[in-house]
Tab-separated table of C-alpha atoms in Angstrom:
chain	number	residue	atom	x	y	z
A	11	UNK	CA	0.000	0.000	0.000
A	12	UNK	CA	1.246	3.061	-0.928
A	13	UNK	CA	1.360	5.750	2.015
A	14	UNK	CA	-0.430	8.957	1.680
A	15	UNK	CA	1.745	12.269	1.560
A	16	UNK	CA	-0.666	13.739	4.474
A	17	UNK	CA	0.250	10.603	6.426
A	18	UNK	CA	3.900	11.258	5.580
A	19	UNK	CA	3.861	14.834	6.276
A	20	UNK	CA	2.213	14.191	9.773
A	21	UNK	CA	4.832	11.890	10.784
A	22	UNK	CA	7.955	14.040	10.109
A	23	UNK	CA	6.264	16.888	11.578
A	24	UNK	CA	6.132	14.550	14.813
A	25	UNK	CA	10.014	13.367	14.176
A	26	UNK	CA	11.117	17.261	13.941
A	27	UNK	CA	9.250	17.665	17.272
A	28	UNK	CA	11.058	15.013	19.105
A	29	UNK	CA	14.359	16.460	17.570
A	30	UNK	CA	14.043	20.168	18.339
A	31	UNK	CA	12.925	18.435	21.952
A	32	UNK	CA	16.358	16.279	22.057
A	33	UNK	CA	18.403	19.517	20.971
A	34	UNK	CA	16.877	21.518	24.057
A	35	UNK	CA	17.733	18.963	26.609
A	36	UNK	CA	21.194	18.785	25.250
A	37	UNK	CA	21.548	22.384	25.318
A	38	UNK	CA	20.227	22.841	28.737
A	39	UNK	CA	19.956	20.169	31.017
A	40	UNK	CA	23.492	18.356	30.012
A	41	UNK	CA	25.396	21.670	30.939
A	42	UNK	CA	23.258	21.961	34.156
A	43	UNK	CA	24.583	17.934	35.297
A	44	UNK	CA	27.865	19.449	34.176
A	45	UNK	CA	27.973	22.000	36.121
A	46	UNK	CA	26.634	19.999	39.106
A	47	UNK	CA	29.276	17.601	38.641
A	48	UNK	CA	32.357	20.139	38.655
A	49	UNK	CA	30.717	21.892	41.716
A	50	UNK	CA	31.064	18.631	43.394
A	51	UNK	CA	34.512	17.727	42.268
A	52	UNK	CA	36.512	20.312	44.821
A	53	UNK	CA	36.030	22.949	46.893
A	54	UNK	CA	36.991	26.055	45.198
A	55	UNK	CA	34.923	27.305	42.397
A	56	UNK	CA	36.751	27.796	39.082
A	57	UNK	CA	36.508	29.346	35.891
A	58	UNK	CA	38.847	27.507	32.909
A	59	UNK	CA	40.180	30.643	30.533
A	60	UNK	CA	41.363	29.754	27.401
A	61	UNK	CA	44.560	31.541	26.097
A	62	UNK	CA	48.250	31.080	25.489
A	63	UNK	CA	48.776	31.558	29.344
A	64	UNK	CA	51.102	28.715	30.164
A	65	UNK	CA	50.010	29.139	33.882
A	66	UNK	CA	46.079	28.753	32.616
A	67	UNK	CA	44.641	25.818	33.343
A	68	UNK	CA	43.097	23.823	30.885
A	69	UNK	CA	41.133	20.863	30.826
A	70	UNK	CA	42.374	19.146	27.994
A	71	UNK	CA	45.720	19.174	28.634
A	72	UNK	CA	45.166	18.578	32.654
A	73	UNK	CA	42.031	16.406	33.065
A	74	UNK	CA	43.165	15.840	36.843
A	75	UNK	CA	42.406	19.302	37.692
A	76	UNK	CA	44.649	22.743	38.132
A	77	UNK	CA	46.220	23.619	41.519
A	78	UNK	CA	44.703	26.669	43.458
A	79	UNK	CA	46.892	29.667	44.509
A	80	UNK	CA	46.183	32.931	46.165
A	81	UNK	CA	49.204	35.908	46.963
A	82	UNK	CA	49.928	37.894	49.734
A	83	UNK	CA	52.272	40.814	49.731
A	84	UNK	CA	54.586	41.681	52.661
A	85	UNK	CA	56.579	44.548	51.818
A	86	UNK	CA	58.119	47.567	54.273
A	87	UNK	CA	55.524	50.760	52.969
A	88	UNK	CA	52.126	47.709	52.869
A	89	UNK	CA	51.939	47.906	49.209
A	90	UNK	CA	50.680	46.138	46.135
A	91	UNK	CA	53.038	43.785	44.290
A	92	UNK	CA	52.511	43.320	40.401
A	93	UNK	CA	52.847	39.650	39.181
A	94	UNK	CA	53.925	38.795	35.493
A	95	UNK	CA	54.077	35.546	33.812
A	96	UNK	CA	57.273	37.195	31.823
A	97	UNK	CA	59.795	39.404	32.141
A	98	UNK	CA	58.532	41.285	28.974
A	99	UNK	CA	54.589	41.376	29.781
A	100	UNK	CA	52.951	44.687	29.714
A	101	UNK	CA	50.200	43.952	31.909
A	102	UNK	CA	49.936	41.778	35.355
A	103	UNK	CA	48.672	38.622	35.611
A	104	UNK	CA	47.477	38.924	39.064
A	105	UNK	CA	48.454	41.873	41.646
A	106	UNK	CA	49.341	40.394	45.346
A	107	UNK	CA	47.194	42.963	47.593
A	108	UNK	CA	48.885	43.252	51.318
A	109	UNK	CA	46.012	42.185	52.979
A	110	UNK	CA	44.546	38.554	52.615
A	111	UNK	CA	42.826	37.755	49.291
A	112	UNK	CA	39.824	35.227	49.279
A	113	UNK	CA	39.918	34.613	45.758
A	114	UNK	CA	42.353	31.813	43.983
A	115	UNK	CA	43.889	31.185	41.139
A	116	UNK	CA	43.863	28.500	39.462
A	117	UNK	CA	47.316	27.246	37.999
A	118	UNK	CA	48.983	24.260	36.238
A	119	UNK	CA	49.247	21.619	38.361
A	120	UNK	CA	52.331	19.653	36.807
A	121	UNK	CA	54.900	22.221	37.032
A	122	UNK	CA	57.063	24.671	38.163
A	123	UNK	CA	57.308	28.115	37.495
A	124	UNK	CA	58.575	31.878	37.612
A	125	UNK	CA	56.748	34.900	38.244
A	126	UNK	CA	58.186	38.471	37.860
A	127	UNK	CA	57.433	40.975	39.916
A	128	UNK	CA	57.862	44.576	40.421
A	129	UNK	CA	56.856	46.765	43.643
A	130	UNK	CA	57.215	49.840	45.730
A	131	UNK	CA	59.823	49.299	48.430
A	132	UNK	CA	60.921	52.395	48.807
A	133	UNK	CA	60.326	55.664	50.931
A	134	UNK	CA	59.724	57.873	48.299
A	135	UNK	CA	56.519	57.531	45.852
A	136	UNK	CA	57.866	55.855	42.835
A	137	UNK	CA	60.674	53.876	43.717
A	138	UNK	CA	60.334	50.879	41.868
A	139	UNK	CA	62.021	47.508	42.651
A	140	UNK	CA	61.950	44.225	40.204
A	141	UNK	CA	62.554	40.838	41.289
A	142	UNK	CA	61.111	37.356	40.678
A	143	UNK	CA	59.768	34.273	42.766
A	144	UNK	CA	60.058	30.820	42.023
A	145	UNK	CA	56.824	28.395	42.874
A	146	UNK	CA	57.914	24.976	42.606
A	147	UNK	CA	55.536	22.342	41.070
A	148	UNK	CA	55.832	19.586	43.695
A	149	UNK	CA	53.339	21.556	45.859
A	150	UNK	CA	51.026	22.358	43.171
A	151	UNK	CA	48.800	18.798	43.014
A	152	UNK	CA	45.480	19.165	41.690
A	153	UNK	CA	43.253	20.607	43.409
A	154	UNK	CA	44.850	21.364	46.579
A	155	UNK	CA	45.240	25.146	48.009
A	156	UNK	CA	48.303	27.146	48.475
A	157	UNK	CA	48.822	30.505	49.930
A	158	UNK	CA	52.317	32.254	48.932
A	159	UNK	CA	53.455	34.945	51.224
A	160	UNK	CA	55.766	37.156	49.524
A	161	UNK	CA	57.401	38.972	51.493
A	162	UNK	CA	60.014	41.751	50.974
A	163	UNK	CA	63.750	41.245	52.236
A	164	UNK	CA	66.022	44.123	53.995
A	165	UNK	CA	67.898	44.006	50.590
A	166	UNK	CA	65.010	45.051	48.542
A	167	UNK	CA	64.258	41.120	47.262
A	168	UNK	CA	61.750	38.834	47.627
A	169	UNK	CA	61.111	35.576	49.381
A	170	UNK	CA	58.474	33.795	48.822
A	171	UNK	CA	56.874	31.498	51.990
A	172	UNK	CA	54.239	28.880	50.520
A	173	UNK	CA	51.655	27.646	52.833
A	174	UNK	CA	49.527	24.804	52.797
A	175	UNK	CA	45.675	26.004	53.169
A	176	UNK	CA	44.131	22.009	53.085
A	177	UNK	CA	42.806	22.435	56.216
A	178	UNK	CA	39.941	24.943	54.291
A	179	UNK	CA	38.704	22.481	52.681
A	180	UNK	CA	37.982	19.972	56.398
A	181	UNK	CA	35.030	20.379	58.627
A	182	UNK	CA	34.896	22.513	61.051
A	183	UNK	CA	34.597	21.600	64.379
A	184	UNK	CA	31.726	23.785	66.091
A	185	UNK	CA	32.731	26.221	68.570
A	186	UNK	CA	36.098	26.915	67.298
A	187	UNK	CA	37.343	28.984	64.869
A	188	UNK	CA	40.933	28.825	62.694
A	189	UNK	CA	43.794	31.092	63.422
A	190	UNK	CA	46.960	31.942	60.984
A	191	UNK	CA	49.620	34.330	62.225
A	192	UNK	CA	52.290	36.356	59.299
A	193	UNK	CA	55.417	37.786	61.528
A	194	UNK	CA	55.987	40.511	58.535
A	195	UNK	CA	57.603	43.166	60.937
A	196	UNK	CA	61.586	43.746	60.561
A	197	UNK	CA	62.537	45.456	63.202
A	198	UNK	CA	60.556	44.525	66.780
A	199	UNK	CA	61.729	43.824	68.854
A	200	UNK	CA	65.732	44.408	68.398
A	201	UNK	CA	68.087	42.943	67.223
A	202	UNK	CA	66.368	39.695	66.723
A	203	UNK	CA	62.996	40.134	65.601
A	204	UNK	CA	60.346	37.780	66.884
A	205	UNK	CA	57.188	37.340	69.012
A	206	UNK	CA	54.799	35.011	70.925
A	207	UNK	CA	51.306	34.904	70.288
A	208	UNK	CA	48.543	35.233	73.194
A	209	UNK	CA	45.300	34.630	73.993
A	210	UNK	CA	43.464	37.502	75.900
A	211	UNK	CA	46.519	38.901	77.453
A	212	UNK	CA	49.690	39.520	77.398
A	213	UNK	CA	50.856	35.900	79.168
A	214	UNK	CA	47.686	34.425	78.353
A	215	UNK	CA	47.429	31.179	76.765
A	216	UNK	CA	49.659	30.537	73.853
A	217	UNK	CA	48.015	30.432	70.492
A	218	UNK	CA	50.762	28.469	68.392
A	219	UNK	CA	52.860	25.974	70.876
A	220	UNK	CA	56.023	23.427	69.474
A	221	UNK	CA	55.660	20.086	69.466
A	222	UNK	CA	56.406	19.847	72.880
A	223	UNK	CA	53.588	22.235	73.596
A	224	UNK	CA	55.647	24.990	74.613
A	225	UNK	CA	55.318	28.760	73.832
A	226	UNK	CA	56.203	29.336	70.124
A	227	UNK	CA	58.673	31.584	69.225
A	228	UNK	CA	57.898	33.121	65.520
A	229	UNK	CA	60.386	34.969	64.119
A	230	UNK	CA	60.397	37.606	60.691
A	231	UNK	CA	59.636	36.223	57.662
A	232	UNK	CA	57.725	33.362	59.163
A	233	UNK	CA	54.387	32.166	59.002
A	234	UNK	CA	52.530	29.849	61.429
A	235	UNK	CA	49.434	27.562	59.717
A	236	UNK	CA	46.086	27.233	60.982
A	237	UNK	CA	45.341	26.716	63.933
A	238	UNK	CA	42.265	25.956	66.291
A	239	UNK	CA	40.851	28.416	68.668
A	240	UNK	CA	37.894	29.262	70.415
A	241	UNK	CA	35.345	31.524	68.707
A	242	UNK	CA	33.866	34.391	70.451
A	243	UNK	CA	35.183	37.741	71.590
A	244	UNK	CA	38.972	38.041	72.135
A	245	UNK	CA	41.642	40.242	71.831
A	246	UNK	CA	45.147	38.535	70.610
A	247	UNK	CA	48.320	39.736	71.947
A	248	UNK	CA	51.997	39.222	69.557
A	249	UNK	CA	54.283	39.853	72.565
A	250	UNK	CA	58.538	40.539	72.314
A	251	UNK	CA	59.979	37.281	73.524
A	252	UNK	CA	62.686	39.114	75.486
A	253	UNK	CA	60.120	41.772	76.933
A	254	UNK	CA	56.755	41.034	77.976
A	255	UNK	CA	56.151	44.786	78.353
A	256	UNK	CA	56.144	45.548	74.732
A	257	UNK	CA	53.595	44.368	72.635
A	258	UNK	CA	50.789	44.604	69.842
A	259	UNK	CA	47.041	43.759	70.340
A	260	UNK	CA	44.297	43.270	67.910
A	261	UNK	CA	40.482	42.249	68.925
A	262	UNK	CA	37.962	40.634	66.854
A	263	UNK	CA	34.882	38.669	67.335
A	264	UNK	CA	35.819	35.460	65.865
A	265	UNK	CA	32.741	33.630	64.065
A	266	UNK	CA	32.611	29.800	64.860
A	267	UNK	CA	34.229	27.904	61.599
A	268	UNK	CA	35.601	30.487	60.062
A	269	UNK	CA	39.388	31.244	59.209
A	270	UNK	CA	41.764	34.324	60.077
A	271	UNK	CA	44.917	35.847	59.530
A	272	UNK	CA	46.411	37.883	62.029
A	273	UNK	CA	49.255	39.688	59.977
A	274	UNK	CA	52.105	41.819	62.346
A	275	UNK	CA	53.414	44.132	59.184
A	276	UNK	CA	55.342	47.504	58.512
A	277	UNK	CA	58.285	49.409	60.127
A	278	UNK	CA	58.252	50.360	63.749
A	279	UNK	CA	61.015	52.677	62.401
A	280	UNK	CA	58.493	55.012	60.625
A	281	UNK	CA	55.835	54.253	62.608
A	282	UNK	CA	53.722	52.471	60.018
A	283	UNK	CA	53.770	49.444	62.116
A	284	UNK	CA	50.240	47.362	62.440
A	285	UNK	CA	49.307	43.995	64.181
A	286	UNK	CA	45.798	43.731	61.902
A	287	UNK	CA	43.162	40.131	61.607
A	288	UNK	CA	42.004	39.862	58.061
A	289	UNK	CA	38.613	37.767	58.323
A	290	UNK	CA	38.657	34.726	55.669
């Protein structure tokens, strides 16, 4: 029997339904599981830019996922530092603010590599300084989260300190919150330069101990990790370890679960010395 061209006509009018049906699910609800399924893959929300950028992530090239870095900048005068992927780039890749940055950046995470980077260390406006930091890749796995201190040496260099910031990605234990301390200030107390950390007063309880659980000395260009404390009201107390009479406070009301970074920074010298909490 041969089949009527209304007949026909009906049924392909019925397949190109079903297809223009197909094409929306693929347009919209496939990128929606996608996009459910990265969110669940780490912790850190990420977005995958495509350009020459040999730091840039990319997913075909690293299906196992890019390593997560944030910057902050120690230097004398609290300034900015301006990151480059080379010596010859015109613009930043990413400026390292002096005060803790939430955000991170997401990074290659099979390799090393060299950033250049040019800041004010100076006393008078516009006295520019170059250097360049080296971030190796055995700490960049995928996924994981790394802060790098940079901070600025006596000789007008840099040092870079890389931290370990896993312990962002744990749960919380209620009631406590998470304390990290930056010992950024040169010159207290002299000659050596380093302080205790207390808790509500000046030989209060110690906030980072050794192994041993004693008092922990921290000296310049150091940086202690996370570490638990209670939340609530308190007032923390980075304390000369040869004088107990001179000393910096700082008070916050520290929010159950969250993370902090108590940063001691600047030049008693000029008097733009600061013991400051940046809330995470």
């Amino acid at each position: 029997m041969v089949e009527k061209p209304t007949r026909r006509l009906g049924r392909l009018r019925r397949h190109r339904k079903h297809i223009f049906v197909l094409l929306v699910e693929c347009l919209f609800v496939l990128p929606f599981i996608a996009g459910v399924s990265l969110n669940c893959a780490h912790t850190v929300d990420y977005e995958t830019v495509h350009d020459t950028d040999t730091l840039v992530h990319r997913d075909t090239l690293h299906p196992s996922g890019p390593a997560f870095l944030r910057f902050l900048a120690i230097t004398d005068n609290k300034g900015t530092i301006s990151l480059r992927t080379s010596s010859t780039a015109t613009a930043p890749w990413l400026v390292a603010l002096p005060q803790m940055d939430l955000q991170y950046v997401p990074v290659r995470s099979d390799s090393s590599f060299t950033l250049f980077a040019e800041f004010n260390a100076g006393t008078f406006p516009g006295s520019l300084h170059h250097d360049s930091i080296f971030v190796p890749g055995d700490s960049l796995t995928p996924f994981s989260l790394r802060t790098v201190v940079v901070f600025q040496t006596r000789d007008t260099l840099l040092f870079p300190y890389i931290v370990d910031d896993s312990m962002k990605k744990a749960v919380t234990e209620p009631g406590y919150c998470y304390i990290r301390f930056v010992n950024g200030l040169p010159d207290f107390p002299q000659p050596t330069p380093s302080v205790y950390i207390h808790l509500d007063g000046v030989n209060g309880t110690p906030v980072f101990t050794d192994a041993g659980g004693n008092d922990e000395a921290i000296s310049y260009q150091s940086v202690r990790n996370y570490t638990k404390m209670p939340a609530g009201g308190h007032t923390l107390f980075a304390r000369s370890v040869t004088n107990q009479d001179n000393f910096y406070t700082a008070a916050l009301n520290f929010e159950s679960g969250k993370f902090y970074t108590a940063r001691l920074v600047g030049l008693k010298s000029n008097g733009t010395d600061v013991f400051v909490i940046d809330a995470e």
